[in-house]
């Protein structure tokens, strides 16, 4: 494997001093960053766990919708990665929004990002517990409560996260390879056997892609890419970040778009293009397991049950790492207590990881004690405002790219970056509108609950803005650091 595709640097990175405030430099390369963000999206979970809902509602056009979502996010990535090449700090969305609109806006974005990623990560423990419990029952006939599995998983995620990003990415590369392979085996078997009624391309007919049912599940398609933008969070730990971060972002989005499209298309063929909605609705959450058993065999069904559990675990680890680096970036700027910027000998922000894990444990135990459903309540309702929050941040980041490049005339290809970012901002606004309008499809909840879930995002943004304004008065240099690179901050806001 060539050096630029290694998951670590060509020479082993030296460990960080215990109790330092430095992430481990040169720890991961393009493959490592790509594996981390693709793992956050959890391809097997997205396909086997969520795509059946999309197919039952949207029907034959769903594969085209996954491709459409990928195209929109590629357009977004143009300006986003161009900003990442210009800005040297770790922090993701809040750094870019802060550089464009000022430190107060950056602080509000950071608060929304931290809340949204936590909602995504913690809510998904409900799915992990559910899937692991189903796998144990299916393979061994053993019944284990979902919450017991979730508690063990929280501890396992913390431990692996604390061992360092380079150790975590090696595990993620293995897990992402296995979950991708089992889906590929199923897809190839369907293609070789010609599906149920022969192979067709109706999934890519614009009339099938842009019809009401598919638009109703567009939020599901965009949620399948959650976490891809976190490539920028690993800038301080990546080798040659000016090249690695953009490359990993494009590879991650392109891979997921093509992979989701291909896998869901093969399932459409397995069901039959004319019968996909009825068949998917009848099979429900067992759709992919039934399909792989029919086209490959019982052994593959058992393997998929195991790998969907490791898929969710990989997503949890990836989101855990992303959250910790957001918190690290905030603490590094002084917006959070400096203890959150302390790293262990492995170069991991372990204190931030411990706090995040305690929060996750608290929520999991609270849901268990309340007797709430791990899928409908913990996963769906907790995840939903997180999904909306990340899409809102993507729209704000696209607008930030426009403002950023308008003020920097000397940057090459500036006009191209501005134009693509304007298009991305418009498209992301449209996506937010469509997702909110059809939120009942994602949640299955009544209007008042959906309204409350949507309200979480603007409420967090307002609280973040208020907090940023207070911080601007009492610690102006901190707000300045959220708007500029450390060496450029002069103690005032933009």
CSV table of C-alpha atoms in Angstrom, one decimal:
chain,number,residue,atom,x,y,z
A,1,UNK,CA,0.0,0.0,0.0
A,2,UNK,CA,1.4,3.4,-0.9
A,3,UNK,CA,2.5,5.8,1.8
A,4,UNK,CA,-0.3,8.3,1.2
A,5,UNK,CA,-2.9,5.6,1.8
A,6,UNK,CA,-1.5,4.4,5.1
A,7,UNK,CA,-3.7,4.6,8.2
A,8,UNK,CA,-0.7,5.9,10.1
A,9,UNK,CA,2.4,7.9,9.4
A,10,UNK,CA,5.4,6.4,7.7
A,11,UNK,CA,7.2,6.6,11.1
A,12,UNK,CA,5.4,5.8,14.3
A,13,UNK,CA,4.1,8.9,16.0
A,14,UNK,CA,5.6,9.5,19.4
A,15,UNK,CA,3.2,9.4,22.3
A,16,UNK,CA,1.8,12.6,23.8
A,17,UNK,CA,3.0,13.4,27.3
A,18,UNK,CA,0.5,12.3,29.9
A,19,UNK,CA,-1.7,15.3,30.8
A,20,UNK,CA,-0.7,17.3,27.7
A,21,UNK,CA,-3.1,19.4,25.6
A,22,UNK,CA,-1.9,18.0,22.2
A,23,UNK,CA,-3.6,15.6,19.9
A,24,UNK,CA,-1.2,13.0,18.4
A,25,UNK,CA,0.1,14.4,15.1
A,26,UNK,CA,0.6,12.3,12.0
A,27,UNK,CA,-1.5,9.5,13.5
A,28,UNK,CA,-3.7,8.7,10.5
A,29,UNK,CA,-3.7,9.0,6.7
A,30,UNK,CA,-6.5,9.1,4.1
A,31,UNK,CA,-7.7,5.5,4.7
A,32,UNK,CA,-7.8,6.1,8.4
A,33,UNK,CA,-9.8,9.3,8.2
A,34,UNK,CA,-12.1,7.8,5.5
A,35,UNK,CA,-12.8,4.6,7.5
A,36,UNK,CA,-13.6,6.7,10.6
A,37,UNK,CA,-16.2,8.8,8.9
A,38,UNK,CA,-17.7,6.0,6.9
A,39,UNK,CA,-17.9,4.0,10.1
A,40,UNK,CA,-19.9,6.8,11.7
A,41,UNK,CA,-22.4,6.5,8.9
A,42,UNK,CA,-22.6,2.7,9.5
A,43,UNK,CA,-23.3,1.3,6.0
A,44,UNK,CA,-24.7,-2.0,7.2
A,45,UNK,CA,-26.9,-0.4,9.8
A,46,UNK,CA,-28.1,2.2,7.3
A,47,UNK,CA,-29.0,-0.5,4.7
A,48,UNK,CA,-30.3,-3.4,6.8
A,49,UNK,CA,-31.7,-1.3,9.6
A,50,UNK,CA,-33.2,1.7,7.9
A,51,UNK,CA,-33.4,1.2,4.1
A,52,UNK,CA,-36.4,-1.2,4.5
A,53,UNK,CA,-38.5,1.7,5.8
A,54,UNK,CA,-37.4,3.9,2.9
A,55,UNK,CA,-38.2,1.1,0.3
A,56,UNK,CA,-41.6,0.4,1.9
A,57,UNK,CA,-42.6,4.1,1.6
A,58,UNK,CA,-40.6,5.4,-1.4
A,59,UNK,CA,-40.5,2.2,-3.5
A,60,UNK,CA,-38.4,1.8,-6.7
A,61,UNK,CA,-37.0,5.3,-6.7
A,62,UNK,CA,-35.1,5.0,-3.4
A,63,UNK,CA,-31.7,4.0,-4.9
A,64,UNK,CA,-31.8,7.1,-7.0
A,65,UNK,CA,-32.6,9.2,-3.9
A,66,UNK,CA,-29.4,7.9,-2.2
A,67,UNK,CA,-27.4,8.9,-5.3
A,68,UNK,CA,-29.1,12.3,-5.3
A,69,UNK,CA,-28.2,12.9,-1.6
A,70,UNK,CA,-24.6,12.0,-2.4
A,71,UNK,CA,-24.5,14.6,-5.3
A,72,UNK,CA,-25.9,17.3,-3.0
A,73,UNK,CA,-23.2,16.5,-0.4
A,74,UNK,CA,-20.4,16.5,-3.0
A,75,UNK,CA,-21.5,20.0,-4.0
A,76,UNK,CA,-21.4,21.0,-0.3
A,77,UNK,CA,-18.0,19.4,0.1
A,78,UNK,CA,-16.4,21.6,-2.5
A,79,UNK,CA,-16.6,24.8,-0.4
A,80,UNK,CA,-16.3,23.0,2.9
A,81,UNK,CA,-13.0,21.3,2.0
A,82,UNK,CA,-11.6,24.4,0.4
A,83,UNK,CA,-12.2,26.2,3.7
A,84,UNK,CA,-10.6,23.3,5.5
A,85,UNK,CA,-7.4,23.8,3.4
A,86,UNK,CA,-7.2,27.5,4.4
A,87,UNK,CA,-8.0,27.2,8.1
A,88,UNK,CA,-5.5,25.4,10.3
A,89,UNK,CA,-7.5,24.8,13.5
A,90,UNK,CA,-9.3,21.6,14.7
A,91,UNK,CA,-13.0,22.1,15.3
A,92,UNK,CA,-15.1,21.3,12.2
A,93,UNK,CA,-18.3,23.3,11.7
A,94,UNK,CA,-17.8,25.8,14.4
A,95,UNK,CA,-14.4,26.9,13.3
A,96,UNK,CA,-15.6,27.6,9.7
A,97,UNK,CA,-18.8,29.3,10.8
A,98,UNK,CA,-16.8,31.4,13.3
A,99,UNK,CA,-14.2,32.4,10.7
A,100,UNK,CA,-17.0,33.6,8.4
A,101,UNK,CA,-19.6,35.1,10.8
A,102,UNK,CA,-17.6,35.8,14.0
A,103,UNK,CA,-16.9,34.0,17.2
A,104,UNK,CA,-20.4,34.4,18.7
A,105,UNK,CA,-21.9,32.6,15.7
A,106,UNK,CA,-19.0,30.0,16.0
A,107,UNK,CA,-19.8,29.4,19.6
A,108,UNK,CA,-23.5,28.9,18.8
A,109,UNK,CA,-22.6,26.5,16.1
A,110,UNK,CA,-20.3,24.6,18.4
A,111,UNK,CA,-23.0,24.2,21.0
A,112,UNK,CA,-25.4,22.9,18.3
A,113,UNK,CA,-22.8,20.5,16.9
A,114,UNK,CA,-21.9,19.0,20.3
A,115,UNK,CA,-25.6,18.6,21.2
A,116,UNK,CA,-26.5,17.1,17.8
A,117,UNK,CA,-23.6,14.6,17.7
A,118,UNK,CA,-24.4,13.5,21.3
A,119,UNK,CA,-28.1,13.0,20.3
A,120,UNK,CA,-26.9,10.9,17.3
A,121,UNK,CA,-24.4,8.9,19.3
A,122,UNK,CA,-26.4,8.3,22.5
A,123,UNK,CA,-29.7,7.6,20.7
A,124,UNK,CA,-28.0,4.9,18.6
A,125,UNK,CA,-27.3,2.9,21.8
A,126,UNK,CA,-30.9,2.0,21.6
A,127,UNK,CA,-30.3,0.4,18.1
A,128,UNK,CA,-27.1,-1.3,19.3
A,129,UNK,CA,-28.9,-2.9,22.2
A,130,UNK,CA,-31.8,-3.9,20.1
A,131,UNK,CA,-29.7,-5.4,17.3
A,132,UNK,CA,-27.3,-7.2,19.6
A,133,UNK,CA,-30.2,-8.7,21.6
A,134,UNK,CA,-31.8,-9.9,18.3
A,135,UNK,CA,-28.5,-11.4,17.2
A,136,UNK,CA,-28.0,-13.3,20.4
A,137,UNK,CA,-31.5,-14.6,20.3
A,138,UNK,CA,-31.3,-15.6,16.6
A,139,UNK,CA,-27.9,-17.3,16.8
A,140,UNK,CA,-27.8,-18.7,20.3
A,141,UNK,CA,-31.4,-18.5,21.6
A,142,UNK,CA,-30.2,-16.3,24.5
A,143,UNK,CA,-32.2,-13.5,25.8
A,144,UNK,CA,-30.3,-10.4,27.1
A,145,UNK,CA,-31.9,-7.0,28.0
A,146,UNK,CA,-31.0,-4.3,25.5
A,147,UNK,CA,-29.9,-1.9,28.2
A,148,UNK,CA,-27.3,-4.4,29.6
A,149,UNK,CA,-25.7,-4.6,26.1
A,150,UNK,CA,-25.8,-0.9,25.7
A,151,UNK,CA,-24.1,-0.3,29.1
A,152,UNK,CA,-21.3,-2.7,28.1
A,153,UNK,CA,-21.0,-1.0,24.7
A,154,UNK,CA,-20.6,2.5,26.3
A,155,UNK,CA,-17.7,1.2,28.3
A,156,UNK,CA,-16.1,-0.6,25.3
A,157,UNK,CA,-16.4,2.6,23.2
A,158,UNK,CA,-14.8,4.7,25.9
A,159,UNK,CA,-11.9,2.3,26.3
A,160,UNK,CA,-11.1,2.0,22.6
A,161,UNK,CA,-11.4,5.8,22.2
A,162,UNK,CA,-9.0,6.4,25.0
A,163,UNK,CA,-6.4,4.1,23.4
A,164,UNK,CA,-5.8,6.7,20.7
A,165,UNK,CA,-7.2,7.5,17.2
A,166,UNK,CA,-4.6,5.3,15.5
A,167,UNK,CA,-5.7,2.2,17.4
A,168,UNK,CA,-9.4,3.0,16.9
A,169,UNK,CA,-9.0,3.5,13.1
A,170,UNK,CA,-7.3,0.1,12.8
A,171,UNK,CA,-10.3,-1.5,14.4
A,172,UNK,CA,-12.7,0.6,12.2
A,173,UNK,CA,-10.9,-0.4,9.0
A,174,UNK,CA,-11.5,-4.1,9.9
A,175,UNK,CA,-15.1,-3.6,10.9
A,176,UNK,CA,-16.0,-1.4,7.9
A,177,UNK,CA,-14.4,-4.0,5.5
A,178,UNK,CA,-16.4,-6.8,7.0
A,179,UNK,CA,-19.8,-5.0,6.9
A,180,UNK,CA,-19.2,-3.8,3.4
A,181,UNK,CA,-18.2,-7.3,2.3
A,182,UNK,CA,-21.4,-9.0,3.6
A,183,UNK,CA,-23.6,-6.5,1.8
A,184,UNK,CA,-21.4,-6.9,-1.4
A,185,UNK,CA,-21.9,-10.7,-1.2
A,186,UNK,CA,-25.6,-10.3,-1.1
A,187,UNK,CA,-25.7,-7.8,-3.9
A,188,UNK,CA,-23.5,-9.9,-6.2
A,189,UNK,CA,-25.6,-12.9,-5.6
A,190,UNK,CA,-28.8,-11.0,-6.5
A,191,UNK,CA,-27.2,-9.7,-9.7
A,192,UNK,CA,-25.8,-13.1,-10.7
A,193,UNK,CA,-29.2,-14.7,-10.3
A,194,UNK,CA,-31.0,-11.9,-12.1
A,195,UNK,CA,-33.2,-10.8,-9.3
A,196,UNK,CA,-36.8,-11.8,-9.0
A,197,UNK,CA,-38.0,-10.6,-12.4
A,198,UNK,CA,-34.8,-9.7,-14.3
A,199,UNK,CA,-32.6,-6.6,-13.8
A,200,UNK,CA,-34.0,-3.1,-14.6
A,201,UNK,CA,-33.1,0.6,-14.2
A,202,UNK,CA,-36.5,2.0,-13.1
A,203,UNK,CA,-34.8,3.2,-9.9
A,204,UNK,CA,-33.0,6.0,-11.9
A,205,UNK,CA,-36.0,7.3,-13.8
A,206,UNK,CA,-36.5,10.9,-12.6
A,207,UNK,CA,-40.2,10.3,-12.5
A,208,UNK,CA,-39.6,7.6,-9.8
A,209,UNK,CA,-37.0,9.6,-7.9
A,210,UNK,CA,-38.8,12.9,-7.6
A,211,UNK,CA,-42.2,11.5,-6.6
A,212,UNK,CA,-43.9,12.1,-3.3
A,213,UNK,CA,-43.1,8.9,-1.6
A,214,UNK,CA,-39.3,9.2,-2.2
A,215,UNK,CA,-39.3,12.9,-1.2
A,216,UNK,CA,-41.0,11.8,2.1
A,217,UNK,CA,-38.0,9.6,2.9
A,218,UNK,CA,-35.3,12.0,1.7
A,219,UNK,CA,-34.4,12.6,5.3
A,220,UNK,CA,-33.6,8.9,5.7
A,221,UNK,CA,-31.3,9.1,2.7
A,222,UNK,CA,-29.4,12.1,4.0
A,223,UNK,CA,-29.2,10.6,7.5
A,224,UNK,CA,-27.3,7.8,5.9
A,225,UNK,CA,-24.4,10.1,5.4
A,226,UNK,CA,-24.3,11.5,8.9
A,227,UNK,CA,-20.7,12.1,10.1
A,228,UNK,CA,-19.0,12.4,6.7
A,229,UNK,CA,-18.2,16.1,7.5
A,230,UNK,CA,-16.2,15.1,10.6
A,231,UNK,CA,-13.2,14.5,8.4
A,232,UNK,CA,-12.2,18.1,9.3
A,233,UNK,CA,-12.1,17.2,13.0
A,234,UNK,CA,-9.0,15.0,12.4
A,235,UNK,CA,-6.9,17.8,10.9
A,236,UNK,CA,-4.5,17.9,13.8
A,237,UNK,CA,-4.0,14.1,13.7
A,238,UNK,CA,-3.8,13.7,10.0
A,239,UNK,CA,-0.7,13.5,7.9
A,240,UNK,CA,-0.5,16.3,5.3
A,241,UNK,CA,-4.0,17.5,6.3
A,242,UNK,CA,-4.3,20.0,3.4
A,243,UNK,CA,-4.5,17.0,1.0
A,244,UNK,CA,-5.7,14.2,3.4
A,245,UNK,CA,-8.9,16.0,4.6
A,246,UNK,CA,-10.4,16.9,1.2
A,247,UNK,CA,-9.4,13.6,-0.3
A,248,UNK,CA,-11.0,11.6,2.6
A,249,UNK,CA,-14.1,13.7,2.4
A,250,UNK,CA,-14.7,13.2,-1.3
A,251,UNK,CA,-13.8,9.5,-1.1
A,252,UNK,CA,-16.2,9.0,1.8
A,253,UNK,CA,-19.2,10.7,0.2
A,254,UNK,CA,-18.6,9.1,-3.2
A,255,UNK,CA,-18.2,5.6,-1.7
A,256,UNK,CA,-21.3,5.9,0.4
A,257,UNK,CA,-23.5,7.4,-2.4
A,258,UNK,CA,-22.5,4.7,-4.9
A,259,UNK,CA,-22.5,1.9,-2.3
A,260,UNK,CA,-26.0,2.8,-0.9
A,261,UNK,CA,-27.3,3.2,-4.4
A,262,UNK,CA,-26.0,-0.1,-5.6
A,263,UNK,CA,-27.0,-2.2,-2.6
A,264,UNK,CA,-30.5,-0.7,-2.4
A,265,UNK,CA,-30.9,-1.2,-6.2
A,266,UNK,CA,-30.0,-4.9,-5.8
A,267,UNK,CA,-32.6,-5.3,-3.1
A,268,UNK,CA,-35.2,-3.7,-5.4
A,269,UNK,CA,-34.2,-6.3,-8.0
A,270,UNK,CA,-34.5,-9.1,-5.5
A,271,UNK,CA,-38.0,-8.0,-4.7
A,272,UNK,CA,-39.0,-7.1,-8.2
A,273,UNK,CA,-39.4,-3.5,-9.4
A,274,UNK,CA,-43.2,-3.7,-9.6
A,275,UNK,CA,-43.6,-5.3,-6.2
A,276,UNK,CA,-40.9,-3.5,-4.1
A,277,UNK,CA,-43.1,-1.4,-1.9
A,278,UNK,CA,-45.5,-4.2,-0.9
A,279,UNK,CA,-42.7,-6.7,-0.4
A,280,UNK,CA,-40.6,-4.4,1.7
A,281,UNK,CA,-43.6,-3.4,3.8
A,282,UNK,CA,-44.4,-7.1,4.4
A,283,UNK,CA,-40.8,-8.1,5.3
A,284,UNK,CA,-40.2,-5.0,7.5
A,285,UNK,CA,-37.0,-4.8,9.4
A,286,UNK,CA,-36.1,-8.4,8.4
A,287,UNK,CA,-35.9,-7.4,4.7
A,288,UNK,CA,-32.2,-7.6,4.2
A,289,UNK,CA,-31.9,-10.7,6.4
A,290,UNK,CA,-34.6,-12.5,4.4
A,291,UNK,CA,-33.0,-11.4,1.1
A,292,UNK,CA,-29.5,-12.6,2.0
A,293,UNK,CA,-30.8,-16.0,3.3
A,294,UNK,CA,-32.7,-16.5,0.0
A,295,UNK,CA,-29.9,-15.5,-2.3
A,296,UNK,CA,-26.8,-16.6,-0.3
A,297,UNK,CA,-27.8,-18.9,2.5
A,298,UNK,CA,-28.5,-19.2,6.2
A,299,UNK,CA,-24.8,-18.8,7.1
A,300,UNK,CA,-24.8,-15.3,5.5
A,301,UNK,CA,-28.0,-14.4,7.5
A,302,UNK,CA,-26.2,-15.3,10.8
A,303,UNK,CA,-23.1,-13.4,9.7
A,304,UNK,CA,-25.2,-10.3,8.9
A,305,UNK,CA,-26.8,-10.4,12.4
A,306,UNK,CA,-23.3,-10.4,14.0
A,307,UNK,CA,-21.9,-7.7,11.6
A,308,UNK,CA,-24.8,-5.3,12.1
A,309,UNK,CA,-23.9,-5.2,15.8
A,310,UNK,CA,-20.3,-4.4,15.0
A,311,UNK,CA,-21.5,-1.9,12.5
A,312,UNK,CA,-23.4,0.0,15.1
A,313,UNK,CA,-20.4,-0.3,17.5
A,314,UNK,CA,-18.1,1.2,14.8
A,315,UNK,CA,-20.6,4.1,14.4
A,316,UNK,CA,-20.6,4.7,18.1
A,317,UNK,CA,-16.8,4.8,18.3
A,318,UNK,CA,-16.6,7.2,15.3
A,319,UNK,CA,-19.2,9.6,16.8
A,320,UNK,CA,-17.5,9.4,20.2
A,321,UNK,CA,-14.2,10.4,18.7
A,322,UNK,CA,-15.9,13.3,16.8
A,323,UNK,CA,-17.7,14.6,19.9
A,324,UNK,CA,-14.5,14.5,21.9
A,325,UNK,CA,-12.6,16.5,19.2
A,326,UNK,CA,-15.4,19.1,19.1
A,327,UNK,CA,-15.1,19.5,22.9
A,328,UNK,CA,-11.3,19.6,22.6
A,329,UNK,CA,-11.5,22.4,20.1
A,330,UNK,CA,-13.8,24.4,22.3
A,331,UNK,CA,-11.6,23.9,25.4
A,332,UNK,CA,-8.5,24.8,23.4
A,333,UNK,CA,-10.1,28.1,22.6
A,334,UNK,CA,-11.1,28.7,26.3
A,335,UNK,CA,-14.8,28.3,25.6
A,336,UNK,CA,-14.9,25.2,27.9
A,337,UNK,CA,-12.8,24.4,31.0
A,338,UNK,CA,-9.2,23.6,30.0
A,339,UNK,CA,-9.4,20.1,31.5
A,340,UNK,CA,-11.4,19.1,28.4
A,341,UNK,CA,-8.4,19.9,26.3
A,342,UNK,CA,-6.1,17.5,28.3
A,343,UNK,CA,-5.0,14.5,26.4
A,344,UNK,CA,-3.5,11.2,27.7
A,345,UNK,CA,-0.3,9.4,26.6
A,346,UNK,CA,-2.1,8.1,23.5
A,347,UNK,CA,-2.9,11.6,22.4
A,348,UNK,CA,-6.6,11.1,23.1
A,349,UNK,CA,-8.9,13.7,24.8
A,350,UNK,CA,-9.8,11.1,27.4
A,351,UNK,CA,-11.4,13.4,30.0
A,352,UNK,CA,-13.8,14.6,27.4
A,353,UNK,CA,-14.4,11.0,26.4
A,354,UNK,CA,-15.1,10.1,30.0
A,355,UNK,CA,-17.7,12.8,30.5
A,356,UNK,CA,-19.4,11.9,27.2
A,357,UNK,CA,-19.5,8.3,28.2
A,358,UNK,CA,-21.0,9.1,31.6
A,359,UNK,CA,-23.7,11.2,29.9
A,360,UNK,CA,-24.4,8.2,27.6
A,361,UNK,CA,-24.7,5.8,30.5
A,362,UNK,CA,-27.0,8.2,32.3
A,363,UNK,CA,-29.4,8.5,29.4
A,364,UNK,CA,-29.4,4.7,28.7
A,365,UNK,CA,-30.1,3.8,32.3
A,366,UNK,CA,-32.8,6.5,32.5
A,367,UNK,CA,-34.6,5.1,29.4
A,368,UNK,CA,-34.3,1.6,30.8
A,369,UNK,CA,-35.7,2.5,34.2
A,370,UNK,CA,-38.6,4.4,32.5
A,371,UNK,CA,-39.4,1.3,30.5
A,372,UNK,CA,-39.2,3.3,27.2
A,373,UNK,CA,-38.7,1.5,23.9
A,374,UNK,CA,-35.1,1.4,22.8
A,375,UNK,CA,-35.9,1.7,19.1
A,376,UNK,CA,-38.9,4.1,18.9
A,377,UNK,CA,-38.0,6.3,21.8
A,378,UNK,CA,-34.2,6.2,22.3
A,379,UNK,CA,-33.1,5.7,18.7
A,380,UNK,CA,-35.8,7.5,16.6
A,381,UNK,CA,-36.8,10.4,18.9
A,382,UNK,CA,-33.4,11.1,20.3
A,383,UNK,CA,-31.7,10.8,16.9
A,384,UNK,CA,-34.2,13.0,15.0
A,385,UNK,CA,-33.2,16.5,16.3
A,386,UNK,CA,-29.6,15.4,15.9
A,387,UNK,CA,-30.1,14.7,12.2
A,388,UNK,CA,-31.9,18.0,11.7
A,389,UNK,CA,-29.1,19.8,13.6
A,390,UNK,CA,-26.3,18.4,11.5
A,391,UNK,CA,-28.2,19.3,8.2
A,392,UNK,CA,-28.8,22.8,9.5
A,393,UNK,CA,-25.1,23.1,10.4
A,394,UNK,CA,-24.2,21.9,6.8
A,395,UNK,CA,-26.4,24.7,5.4
A,396,UNK,CA,-24.7,27.2,7.7
A,397,UNK,CA,-21.3,25.9,6.8
A,398,UNK,CA,-22.1,26.3,3.1
A,399,UNK,CA,-23.2,29.9,3.7
A,400,UNK,CA,-20.1,30.5,5.7
A,401,UNK,CA,-18.0,29.3,2.8
A,402,UNK,CA,-19.7,32.0,0.6
A,403,UNK,CA,-18.8,34.7,3.1
A,404,UNK,CA,-15.3,33.4,3.7
A,405,UNK,CA,-14.4,33.4,0.0
A,406,UNK,CA,-16.1,36.7,-0.8
A,407,UNK,CA,-13.6,38.3,1.6
A,408,UNK,CA,-10.5,36.5,0.2
A,409,UNK,CA,-9.8,37.7,-3.3
A,410,UNK,CA,-6.4,36.2,-3.6
A,411,UNK,CA,-7.5,32.5,-3.3
A,412,UNK,CA,-7.3,30.5,-6.5
A,413,UNK,CA,-10.7,29.3,-8.0
A,414,UNK,CA,-12.5,31.6,-5.6
A,415,UNK,CA,-15.4,32.2,-8.0
A,416,UNK,CA,-15.9,28.4,-8.3
A,417,UNK,CA,-15.9,27.9,-4.5
A,418,UNK,CA,-18.5,30.8,-4.1
A,419,UNK,CA,-20.8,29.5,-6.8
A,420,UNK,CA,-20.7,25.9,-5.5
A,421,UNK,CA,-21.3,27.0,-1.9
A,422,UNK,CA,-24.3,29.2,-2.9
A,423,UNK,CA,-25.8,26.1,-4.6
A,424,UNK,CA,-25.0,24.0,-1.6
A,425,UNK,CA,-26.6,26.4,0.8
A,426,UNK,CA,-29.8,26.5,-1.3
A,427,UNK,CA,-29.9,22.7,-1.6
A,428,UNK,CA,-29.3,22.2,2.1
A,429,UNK,CA,-32.1,24.6,3.0
A,430,UNK,CA,-34.4,22.7,0.7
A,431,UNK,CA,-33.4,19.4,2.4
A,432,UNK,CA,-34.2,20.8,5.9
A,433,UNK,CA,-37.6,21.9,4.6
A,434,UNK,CA,-38.4,18.5,3.1
A,435,UNK,CA,-37.2,16.6,6.2
A,436,UNK,CA,-39.2,18.8,8.6
A,437,UNK,CA,-42.3,18.6,6.4
A,438,UNK,CA,-42.2,14.8,6.3
A,439,UNK,CA,-40.9,14.3,9.8
A,440,UNK,CA,-43.7,11.9,10.7
A,441,UNK,CA,-42.3,9.4,8.3
A,442,UNK,CA,-39.0,9.3,10.3
A,443,UNK,CA,-40.6,9.3,13.8
A,444,UNK,CA,-44.1,7.8,13.4
A,445,UNK,CA,-45.0,10.2,16.2
A,446,UNK,CA,-48.0,12.7,16.5
A,447,UNK,CA,-47.6,16.3,15.4
A,448,UNK,CA,-47.0,17.8,18.9
A,449,UNK,CA,-44.1,15.4,19.5
A,450,UNK,CA,-42.6,16.2,16.1
A,451,UNK,CA,-43.0,19.9,16.7
A,452,UNK,CA,-41.1,19.5,20.0
A,453,UNK,CA,-38.3,17.5,18.3
A,454,UNK,CA,-37.9,20.1,15.6
A,455,UNK,CA,-37.9,22.9,18.2
A,456,UNK,CA,-34.8,21.5,19.9
A,457,UNK,CA,-32.6,22.8,17.1
A,458,UNK,CA,-33.6,26.5,17.1
A,459,UNK,CA,-33.7,26.4,20.9
A,460,UNK,CA,-30.1,25.1,21.1
A,461,UNK,CA,-29.0,27.7,18.6
A,462,UNK,CA,-30.6,30.5,20.6
A,463,UNK,CA,-29.0,29.3,23.8
A,464,UNK,CA,-25.7,29.1,22.0
A,465,UNK,CA,-26.0,32.7,20.7
A,466,UNK,CA,-26.9,33.9,24.2
A,467,UNK,CA,-24.0,32.1,25.7
A,468,UNK,CA,-21.7,33.4,23.0
A,469,UNK,CA,-22.8,37.0,23.7
A,470,UNK,CA,-22.2,36.6,27.4
A,471,UNK,CA,-18.8,35.0,26.7
A,472,UNK,CA,-18.0,37.9,24.3
A,473,UNK,CA,-18.4,40.4,27.2
A,474,UNK,CA,-16.5,38.4,29.9
A,475,UNK,CA,-13.8,36.7,27.8
A,476,UNK,CA,-13.5,38.5,24.5
A,477,UNK,CA,-10.2,36.8,23.5
A,478,UNK,CA,-12.0,33.4,23.7
A,479,UNK,CA,-14.6,34.5,21.3
A,480,UNK,CA,-11.9,35.9,19.0
A,481,UNK,CA,-10.2,32.5,19.0
A,482,UNK,CA,-13.4,31.0,17.8
A,483,UNK,CA,-13.3,33.4,14.8
A,484,UNK,CA,-9.6,33.1,13.9
A,485,UNK,CA,-6.6,30.9,14.1
A,486,UNK,CA,-4.8,31.2,17.4
A,487,UNK,CA,-1.9,33.3,16.2
A,488,UNK,CA,-4.3,35.8,14.5
A,489,UNK,CA,-6.6,36.5,17.4
A,490,UNK,CA,-6.2,39.9,18.9
A,491,UNK,CA,-8.8,39.7,21.7
A,492,UNK,CA,-11.7,41.1,19.7
A,493,UNK,CA,-14.5,39.6,17.7
A,494,UNK,CA,-14.9,39.9,14.0
